XYZ file of C-alpha atoms in Angstrom:
243
model
C -30.577 5.880 -5.110
C -29.859 5.612 -9.125
C -29.623 1.949 -8.492
C -33.415 2.070 -6.778
C -34.455 4.321 -9.635
C -33.451 1.809 -12.583
C -35.933 -0.704 -10.903
C -38.893 1.655 -11.069
C -37.848 2.337 -14.582
C -36.919 -1.107 -15.849
C -40.339 -2.624 -14.217
C -42.471 0.466 -15.355
C -41.056 2.071 -18.010
C -39.049 0.192 -20.157
C -41.453 -1.868 -22.430
C -40.074 -5.325 -23.001
C -38.515 -7.905 -20.486
C -40.132 -9.584 -18.104
C -42.683 -8.432 -15.391
C -40.879 -8.798 -12.214
C -44.419 -7.132 -10.149
C -47.266 -9.122 -9.585
C -49.426 -6.592 -10.524
C -52.149 -7.623 -7.517
C -48.955 -7.448 -5.239
C -47.361 -4.099 -6.530
C -48.241 -2.580 -2.946
C -46.558 -5.172 -0.849
C -43.653 -5.783 -3.226
C -42.601 -2.295 -3.258
C -43.147 -0.912 0.000
C -40.706 -4.161 0.558
C -37.917 -2.596 -2.127
C -38.316 0.779 -0.839
C -37.763 -0.589 2.979
C -34.348 -1.685 1.815
C -33.736 1.223 0.244
C -34.287 2.969 3.192
C -30.973 1.308 5.392
C -27.801 3.105 5.192
C -25.495 0.522 4.562
C -22.392 2.359 5.052
C -23.261 2.732 8.591
C -23.098 -0.722 8.884
C -19.699 -0.621 7.107
C -18.020 2.199 9.186
C -18.862 0.296 12.485
C -17.345 -2.951 11.187
C -13.989 -1.319 10.079
C -14.252 0.815 13.712
C -14.747 -2.429 15.537
C -12.814 -4.405 14.074
C -10.173 -2.690 12.091
C -10.084 1.067 13.074
C -6.325 1.429 11.079
C -8.605 1.131 8.380
C -11.381 3.031 9.137
C -7.940 6.083 9.783
C -6.985 5.092 5.517
C -10.261 5.955 4.429
C -10.378 9.165 6.197
C -7.455 9.582 4.866
C -8.672 9.374 1.578
C -11.808 11.192 2.060
C -9.655 13.657 2.921
C -7.807 14.033 0.018
C -11.031 13.951 -2.152
C -12.313 16.552 -0.701
C -8.750 18.711 -1.248
C -9.704 17.541 -5.256
C -13.264 19.081 -4.723
C -11.847 22.018 -3.160
C -9.377 22.342 -6.279
C -11.611 21.553 -8.826
C -13.995 24.861 -7.468
C -11.366 27.037 -8.510
C -9.925 25.514 -11.022
C -12.893 25.435 -12.844
C -14.834 29.064 -11.705
C -17.842 28.284 -14.089
C -18.322 25.272 -12.397
C -17.581 26.632 -7.974
C -21.168 26.166 -6.865
C -21.539 22.798 -8.212
C -18.281 22.014 -6.594
C -18.635 23.493 -2.948
C -21.861 21.425 -3.185
C -20.090 18.802 -3.069
C -17.836 19.435 -0.567
C -20.595 20.462 1.460
C -22.310 16.906 1.301
C -19.170 15.310 1.279
C -17.967 16.455 4.689
C -21.836 15.912 5.948
C -21.304 12.022 4.852
C -17.861 11.799 6.686
C -19.759 13.220 9.807
C -22.318 11.072 9.729
C -20.778 7.875 9.252
C -17.086 8.200 9.063
C -16.536 10.446 12.126
C -19.492 8.992 14.748
C -21.529 5.683 14.988
C -24.748 7.327 15.628
C -26.517 5.917 12.546
C -25.128 2.468 13.117
C -28.208 1.115 15.497
C -31.168 2.507 13.785
C -29.653 0.716 10.300
C -29.313 -2.314 11.966
C -32.197 -2.104 13.549
C -34.272 -1.615 9.602
C -31.908 -4.506 8.433
C -33.119 -7.253 11.446
C -36.443 -6.310 11.035
C -36.402 -6.420 7.356
C -34.723 -9.491 7.521
C -37.422 -10.990 9.549
C -39.966 -9.601 7.513
C -38.414 -11.732 4.849
C -38.835 -14.889 7.274
C -42.266 -14.406 7.539
C -43.320 -14.411 3.912
C -40.661 -17.072 2.990
C -41.904 -19.266 5.380
C -45.786 -18.939 4.178
C -44.564 -19.351 0.673
C -45.173 -22.093 -2.007
C -43.034 -20.998 -4.348
C -39.723 -20.017 -2.510
C -40.240 -16.277 -3.260
C -41.191 -13.540 -0.947
C -44.715 -12.748 -2.920
C -45.600 -15.612 -5.051
C -42.953 -15.546 -8.528
C -39.603 -14.320 -8.429
C -39.858 -10.611 -8.190
C -37.724 -7.975 -7.445
C -38.030 -7.959 -3.730
C -36.554 -11.568 -4.601
C -33.677 -9.271 -6.409
C -33.311 -6.553 -3.810
C -33.329 -9.442 -0.737
C -30.222 -11.346 -2.281
C -27.952 -8.407 -2.961
C -29.183 -7.320 0.702
C -27.961 -10.854 2.123
C -24.976 -10.666 0.178
C -24.026 -7.520 1.634
C -24.751 -8.823 5.021
C -23.001 -12.069 4.269
C -19.487 -10.492 3.128
C -19.242 -7.990 6.045
C -20.745 -10.393 8.893
C -23.405 -8.269 9.596
C -26.382 -10.685 9.870
C -26.560 -14.050 10.809
C -28.538 -17.097 9.062
C -29.193 -19.719 11.252
C -32.043 -18.776 12.906
C -33.447 -18.187 9.662
C -33.975 -21.574 7.691
C -36.382 -19.893 5.182
C -34.407 -16.907 4.148
C -30.891 -19.142 4.280
C -33.031 -21.787 2.298
C -33.746 -18.804 0.004
C -30.154 -17.076 -0.091
C -28.633 -20.880 -0.947
C -31.427 -21.359 -3.643
C -30.435 -17.852 -5.364
C -26.934 -18.394 -5.438
C -27.170 -21.335 -7.884
C -29.269 -18.718 -10.026
C -27.924 -18.040 -13.210
C -28.621 -14.677 -12.496
C -26.471 -14.854 -9.745
C -23.394 -15.689 -11.996
C -23.770 -13.343 -14.922
C -24.692 -10.317 -12.217
C -21.064 -11.342 -10.458
C -22.909 -10.725 -6.877
C -20.318 -11.546 -3.932
C -20.937 -12.568 -0.295
C -17.280 -12.863 0.454
C -14.597 -9.179 1.035
C -12.563 -9.189 -1.709
C -8.966 -10.401 -2.064
C -8.192 -6.394 -2.698
C -9.705 -4.989 0.513
C -8.351 -7.892 2.977
C -4.885 -6.695 1.687
C -5.914 -3.066 2.124
C -7.300 -3.859 5.635
C -3.814 -6.151 6.786
C -1.820 -3.638 5.805
C -3.751 -1.079 7.557
C -3.869 -2.874 10.698
C -0.343 -3.019 10.392
C 0.243 0.443 10.262
C -1.834 1.115 12.980
C -0.170 -1.322 15.269
C 3.653 0.334 14.140
C 2.171 4.049 14.753
C 0.247 2.733 18.211
C 3.298 1.426 19.025
C 5.803 4.041 18.125
C 3.593 7.176 18.872
C 3.262 7.282 22.226
C 7.099 7.450 22.846
C 7.005 10.417 19.634
C 4.838 12.157 21.885
C 6.934 11.514 25.137
C 10.246 13.098 22.943
C 8.220 16.257 21.323
C 7.018 16.457 25.305
C 10.621 16.278 26.312
C 11.804 18.214 23.479
C 9.879 20.979 23.970
C 10.797 20.834 27.716
C 14.534 21.515 26.383
C 13.869 24.819 24.064
C 12.045 25.986 26.852
C 14.721 25.881 29.789
C 16.823 26.401 26.588
C 15.360 29.605 25.688
C 14.435 30.900 29.387
C 18.634 31.013 30.203
C 19.262 32.693 27.446
C 16.616 35.463 28.242
C 18.523 35.518 31.520
C 22.098 35.841 30.043
C 20.913 37.829 27.563
C 19.126 40.506 30.633
C 22.218 39.875 32.252
C 23.937 41.268 29.396
C 22.156 44.236 28.440
C 21.722 45.185 32.971
C 18.642 44.372 33.277
C 17.476 43.184 36.841
C 14.832 40.484 37.112
C 13.737 41.635 40.284
C 11.917 44.972 38.102
């Protein structure tokens, strides 16, 4: 991802600033960071909505469909970039199939989360500094961000992870937490969207069966009218029904 590339650049190529990787522990530090970036958080997000607020998931699907339509329109509007937009559409549809339409990616990614949190608990248990690999490092940065994400959506409980919980509480007191405006609660805007979506979902769930029943009855009536009209027409022009 872009943020991973930025981290690597800032640590390895950017001149100046404070080093966030102990040269003696580079391998272990970057292995932890890479494990974090191997997690596909969208698999967790969409499963959360699928389980707790299906209406929000449906709203997201509708929004995604509209974005795909915009990309399709741009492919026609800008023929010189048609291949680029069509590739973008292909990627968007693959993303939708993998995360929005299927829950297959949830279990393996949840396991990766659990394994990484367990790994952090073990590292912090034996740490004399309170950090993962001695001094504060890029691994601690990624762990902080991951925990904020997990806590905000209830993906992870720290009750049985005392060392990780201690680390996280200390991280929230660091000036960098405030400077980066890290959030570990669901934003008010999203809460409102989820509430509205749930309300719409309940209305749809209540009226759609009746609407469908009404449509079936209407189709039946139309079919009967058409059959009666056909019989009347046949009689009028002298066509025998026995033939």
